[in-house]
């Protein structure tokens, strides 16, 4: 299967893999793992349920053969998985594979240097506010914006550049942080990305009127800055890019609700327990862990993935209605954001 370009039913190529290494998190962001649901009595996956690093390494090699050239480690909070750097070291032996990670940043100060040494190319850090009260309201009161900023600084010092900062914007909660965040990250080596609040999962009680549309985010920014749209870096880039007229910094807006990008969706996802999903809004995945643990040969797993990708026709964001029916949808912390 080496050198293949897999195309799905809508002509989309397979290129990116998102790997959720754990469904656990040390935050309780209201839009992702609300505390009322993910409380003390919530049943997370057990250690045995999770794919081991050896299993993840095998899967990533198989996906590489199927055309994957970018892998993103995510979760849950990926840095809760001890020794994550070892996994990166093993992926690093694959030529031309871009290895990235999305993290809430709370443990980044501790790990940035070892992740860089292991071969991590870049990091995306989620930060929804600089104001500590607003940060606490969104993240559930764990850690602090200051600690995340320390993690970001450590990532910069380790050379994990450019650093992308993800800010989910939720109406009535953190629109007032758009301009302070823009000012803080308007500098070389940083790309701040504003993300429309999505109806992912079944637990965040998403309402369409809580989404701050991309056009409105731009209006906020244009109160202080002149912005010029710029071309995507590569085919399938999800963020719409803008450059500040003055200086070299840029921002991105990920408008999955108001300007969906399903037609360019090149991503597959592996959940923390080894299920394969093609769409973030899926209800069911294909069990790869069972294949791995029952001794299936590489060709069988490759064949299964090829079949799933070639049949894929999902394009949820292009078809969603104002009233989102969330029942049964997989949580983002499990499938990997
Ligand atoms: N815990 C890590 C973090 O927060 O960066 C990685 C996993 S998290 C699920 C990945 C990304 O998904 C984060 O940037 C987060 O802000 C985003 N996210 C989670 N729920 C979302 C939602 N309902 N709408 C938009 N983005 C969301
Ligand atoms: Fe945790 Fe990330 Fe979800 Fe927040 S967005 S609850 S940090 S997994
Ligand atoms: Fe891809 Fe599904 Fe998101 Fe569309 S909604 S961009 S198909 S993950």
XYZ file of C-alpha atoms and ligand atoms in Angstrom:
380
model
C 0.000 0.000 0.000
C 3.058 2.255 0.083
C 2.709 5.486 -1.914
C -1.086 5.195 -2.315
C -3.481 8.114 -2.293
C -6.740 6.966 -0.783
C -9.814 8.873 -1.946
C -13.205 8.751 -0.319
C -16.651 8.770 -1.938
C -16.494 12.590 -2.209
C -12.976 12.599 -3.685
C -11.225 13.612 -0.445
C -7.674 12.288 0.119
C -6.498 10.813 3.382
C -3.617 12.734 4.892
C -4.032 13.555 8.610
C -4.523 11.357 11.627
C -5.703 12.590 15.029
C -4.920 10.267 17.872
C -6.687 10.615 21.202
C -4.279 9.104 23.718
C -6.640 9.433 26.697
C -10.254 10.367 27.377
C -9.274 11.935 30.715
C -8.580 15.585 31.346
C -7.515 17.800 34.239
C -9.869 20.591 33.030
C -13.640 20.638 32.770
C -14.269 23.081 29.930
C -17.981 23.785 29.776
C -18.073 23.290 25.998
C -16.267 19.938 26.091
C -16.429 18.084 29.448
C -18.985 19.869 31.625
C -18.414 19.127 35.315
C -22.063 18.106 35.842
C -21.525 15.144 33.506
C -17.812 14.441 33.877
C -17.859 14.448 37.692
C -16.441 12.042 40.286
C -18.821 9.273 39.299
C -18.114 9.425 35.552
C -16.665 6.187 34.187
C -13.581 6.832 32.120
C -11.740 4.187 30.120
C -9.462 1.934 32.174
C -5.744 1.622 31.539
C -6.377 -1.722 29.810
C -9.000 -0.085 27.532
C -6.481 2.435 26.202
C -4.261 1.556 23.275
C -0.735 0.893 24.499
C 2.135 2.847 22.956
C 3.168 -0.309 21.051
C -0.352 -0.577 19.601
C -0.425 3.119 18.732
C 2.958 2.862 17.077
C 1.811 -0.059 14.934
C -1.370 1.741 13.906
C 0.439 4.951 13.024
C 2.877 2.980 10.838
C -0.060 1.355 9.030
C -1.765 4.712 8.533
C 1.534 6.114 7.270
C 1.573 3.401 4.613
C -1.971 4.499 3.710
C -0.806 8.074 3.063
C -0.791 9.774 6.477
C 1.826 12.538 6.656
C 0.626 14.379 9.741
C -0.271 12.990 13.124
C -1.771 15.075 15.930
C -1.713 13.787 19.495
C -4.747 14.930 21.402
C -7.369 13.787 23.876
C -8.624 14.457 26.576
C -5.412 15.981 27.769
C -2.551 14.166 26.030
C 0.029 15.202 28.633
C -1.826 13.159 31.261
C -0.412 10.110 29.510
C 2.980 9.592 31.165
C 6.020 9.213 28.893
C 4.248 10.645 25.848
C 7.699 11.652 24.601
C 8.533 7.949 24.105
C 5.646 7.600 21.674
C 6.884 10.640 19.750
C 10.390 9.165 19.624
C 9.031 6.047 17.946
C 6.913 8.011 15.421
C 9.958 10.157 14.610
C 11.587 7.304 12.698
C 8.952 7.702 9.932
C 10.355 10.036 7.228
C 8.437 13.251 6.457
C 5.823 12.664 9.132
C 4.756 15.898 10.820
C 4.095 15.282 14.517
C 1.985 17.798 16.422
C 0.023 17.921 19.657
C -2.953 19.858 21.019
C -2.819 20.495 24.763
C -4.487 22.635 27.390
C -0.967 23.765 28.327
C -1.265 23.183 32.071
C 1.587 20.628 32.083
C 3.557 22.055 29.203
C 6.133 23.878 31.288
C 7.203 20.519 32.676
C 7.295 18.642 29.351
C 8.056 21.112 26.534
C 11.802 20.451 26.390
C 11.550 16.641 26.461
C 8.785 16.684 23.822
C 10.973 18.790 21.543
C 13.950 16.483 22.127
C 11.750 13.490 21.277
C 10.918 15.042 17.909
C 7.610 16.878 18.349
C 7.422 19.420 15.519
C 4.834 21.842 16.822
C 2.284 22.388 19.532
C -1.179 23.925 19.649
C -2.160 25.298 23.043
C -5.780 25.965 23.939
C -6.373 29.194 25.854
C -9.771 30.874 25.888
C -9.010 33.911 28.043
C -6.254 35.898 29.714
C -8.571 37.167 32.433
C -8.417 34.595 35.248
C -12.117 34.821 36.097
C -13.170 34.267 32.490
C -10.598 31.485 32.137
C -12.009 29.767 35.234
C -15.589 30.128 33.988
C -14.686 28.281 30.785
C -12.214 25.689 32.033
C -14.122 24.681 35.152
C -11.852 26.350 37.680
C -8.803 24.142 37.231
C -5.275 25.477 36.735
C -4.963 29.108 35.598
C -4.350 31.266 32.539
C -0.998 32.201 34.137
C 0.077 28.585 34.247
C -0.933 28.009 30.625
C 1.072 31.115 29.659
C 4.099 29.639 31.490
C 3.635 26.485 29.417
C 3.463 28.515 26.207
C 6.672 30.334 27.169
C 8.393 26.994 27.830
C 7.265 25.728 24.414
C 8.745 28.848 22.803
C 12.023 28.409 24.689
C 12.164 24.765 23.611
C 11.801 25.893 19.978
C 8.378 24.370 19.322
C 7.597 27.185 16.885
C 5.340 28.461 15.465
C 2.897 27.983 18.353
C -0.798 27.951 17.523
C -3.153 29.180 20.231
C -6.747 27.917 20.051
C -9.440 30.153 21.517
C -13.028 28.872 21.477
C -15.353 31.871 21.510
C -18.637 31.448 23.363
C -21.233 34.203 23.351
C -21.746 35.980 26.644
C -18.664 34.350 28.147
C -15.399 35.393 26.473
C -16.030 37.745 23.543
C -14.425 40.424 25.711
C -11.183 38.422 25.502
C -10.910 38.581 21.704
C -8.985 41.868 21.649
C -6.744 41.154 24.687
C -5.847 37.753 23.227
C -5.130 39.333 19.829
C -2.833 41.888 21.478
C -1.005 39.208 23.506
C -0.270 36.924 20.560
C 0.296 39.481 17.822
C 3.972 38.640 17.580
C 6.317 36.494 15.499
C 6.141 32.767 16.209
C 2.474 32.779 17.227
C -0.772 32.178 15.373
C -3.929 32.807 17.352
C -6.911 30.876 16.028
C -10.445 31.815 16.977
C -12.771 28.818 16.941
C -16.528 28.903 16.571
C -18.190 26.987 19.382
C -19.307 23.632 17.935
C -22.167 21.264 18.700
C -19.799 18.350 19.124
C -20.687 15.533 21.559
C -23.944 15.150 23.462
C -23.243 16.890 26.762
C -22.407 20.560 26.249
C -26.018 21.765 25.755
C -24.921 23.627 22.623
C -27.233 26.331 21.346
C -26.836 28.041 17.987
C -27.132 31.505 19.553
C -24.046 30.845 21.716
C -21.898 30.649 18.608
C -20.045 33.865 17.799
C -19.824 33.666 14.000
C -16.514 34.272 12.230
C -17.876 37.498 10.700
C -18.582 38.867 14.172
C -15.164 37.825 15.495
C -13.624 39.754 12.592
C -15.733 42.812 13.437
C -14.379 42.759 16.993
C -10.809 42.596 15.672
C -11.388 45.333 13.113
C -12.181 47.780 15.916
C -8.419 47.903 16.505
C -6.677 46.231 13.587
C -6.683 46.155 9.798
C -6.615 42.575 8.569
C -5.953 41.189 5.106
C -7.065 37.685 4.062
C -4.216 35.419 2.985
C -4.084 32.112 1.109
C -4.153 28.787 2.935
C -0.755 27.209 3.640
C -1.878 23.900 2.220
C -4.917 22.177 0.764
C -7.326 21.244 3.540
C -6.202 23.886 6.061
C -9.195 24.435 8.313
C -8.433 27.974 9.488
C -9.098 30.984 7.288
C -5.934 33.044 7.554
C -5.595 36.816 7.954
C -2.481 38.964 8.219
C -2.299 42.169 10.235
C -1.686 45.059 7.834
C 1.061 46.243 10.145
C 3.729 43.773 11.201
C 4.090 40.156 10.220
C 1.737 38.388 12.614
C -1.312 36.464 11.453
C -4.483 35.012 12.907
C -6.838 32.248 11.840
C -10.565 31.709 12.206
C -11.963 28.200 12.304
C -15.562 28.680 11.270
C -16.813 25.130 11.298
C -20.360 26.272 11.987
C -20.842 29.246 9.662
C -18.345 28.345 6.917
C -17.914 24.553 7.012
C -14.922 22.948 5.332
C -16.059 19.324 4.955
C -15.175 19.261 1.275
C -11.499 19.453 2.223
C -11.629 17.098 5.215
C -8.539 14.901 4.992
C -8.644 13.635 8.597
C -9.205 10.281 10.237
C -9.365 9.868 14.012
C -8.505 7.137 16.465
C -10.261 7.258 19.808
C -8.431 6.530 23.051
C -9.651 2.912 22.938
C -8.727 2.330 19.316
C -11.906 3.004 17.363
C -11.571 4.528 13.936
C -13.764 7.524 13.063
C -13.755 9.712 10.005
C -16.059 12.520 11.212
C -15.917 14.439 14.481
C -19.690 14.169 14.670
C -19.889 10.404 14.187
C -21.944 8.113 16.371
C -20.080 4.873 15.711
C -16.504 3.870 15.022
C -14.766 0.778 13.695
C -12.941 -1.247 16.352
C -9.252 -1.453 15.451
C -8.170 -2.466 18.967
C -9.973 -5.769 18.590
C -8.045 -6.363 15.365
C -4.736 -5.463 17.006
C -5.344 -7.641 20.049
C -6.618 -10.651 18.120
C -3.432 -10.793 16.058
C -4.798 -9.511 12.732
C -2.025 -9.134 10.132
C -1.080 -5.684 8.806
C -2.791 -6.357 5.468
C -6.126 -6.992 7.167
C -6.004 -3.744 9.179
C -4.846 -1.799 6.119
C -7.646 -3.322 4.064
C -10.221 -2.399 6.681
C -9.026 1.210 6.825
C -8.964 1.462 3.043
C -12.536 0.198 2.900
C -13.710 2.679 5.572
C -11.999 5.625 3.887
C -13.188 4.763 0.389
C -16.797 4.520 1.575
C -16.712 7.698 3.644
C -19.239 10.347 2.579
C -19.762 12.180 5.911
C -19.982 15.972 5.862
C -21.831 16.812 9.023
C -20.985 20.517 9.282
C -22.326 21.174 5.807
C -25.651 19.591 6.665
C -26.278 20.589 10.293
C -29.478 22.394 11.060
C -30.087 25.178 13.545
C -31.470 22.646 15.987
C -28.677 20.208 16.609
C -29.732 16.693 17.606
C -26.860 15.596 19.759
C -28.116 12.291 21.068
C -25.641 9.446 20.709
C -22.866 11.623 19.356
C -19.344 10.768 20.499
C -17.645 13.186 22.937
C -14.714 15.243 21.691
C -12.568 14.263 24.688
C -12.894 10.610 23.621
C -12.610 10.928 19.860
C -9.873 13.578 20.001
C -10.375 17.251 19.139
N -7.180 18.952 26.022
C -6.529 19.441 24.870
C -6.871 20.883 24.627
O -7.831 21.391 25.196
O -6.153 21.505 23.846
C -6.767 18.626 23.613
C -8.154 18.115 23.379
S -9.398 19.345 23.071
C -10.821 18.348 22.828
C -8.930 19.915 21.445
C -9.500 21.231 21.019
O -10.878 21.116 20.865
C -9.256 22.372 21.985
O -8.622 23.435 21.329
C -10.647 22.758 22.421
O -10.743 24.115 22.709
C -11.479 22.342 21.239
N -12.882 22.124 21.564
C -13.386 21.293 22.493
N -14.742 21.353 22.507
C -15.086 22.256 21.556
C -16.327 22.770 21.081
N -17.497 22.372 21.589
N -16.304 23.674 20.080
C -15.131 24.078 19.543
N -13.935 23.626 19.934
C -13.906 22.741 20.941
Fe -10.009 19.041 28.539
Fe -9.293 20.028 26.227
Fe -11.818 19.273 26.621
Fe -10.932 21.414 27.879
S -11.127 21.157 25.666
S -12.083 19.744 28.815
S -8.824 20.906 28.235
S -10.083 17.953 26.582
Fe -14.680 16.638 8.568
Fe -16.933 15.860 9.790
Fe -15.731 18.162 10.489
Fe -16.973 17.973 8.135
S -17.935 17.853 10.140
S -14.928 18.876 8.505
S -16.543 15.841 7.603
S -14.876 16.101 10.724
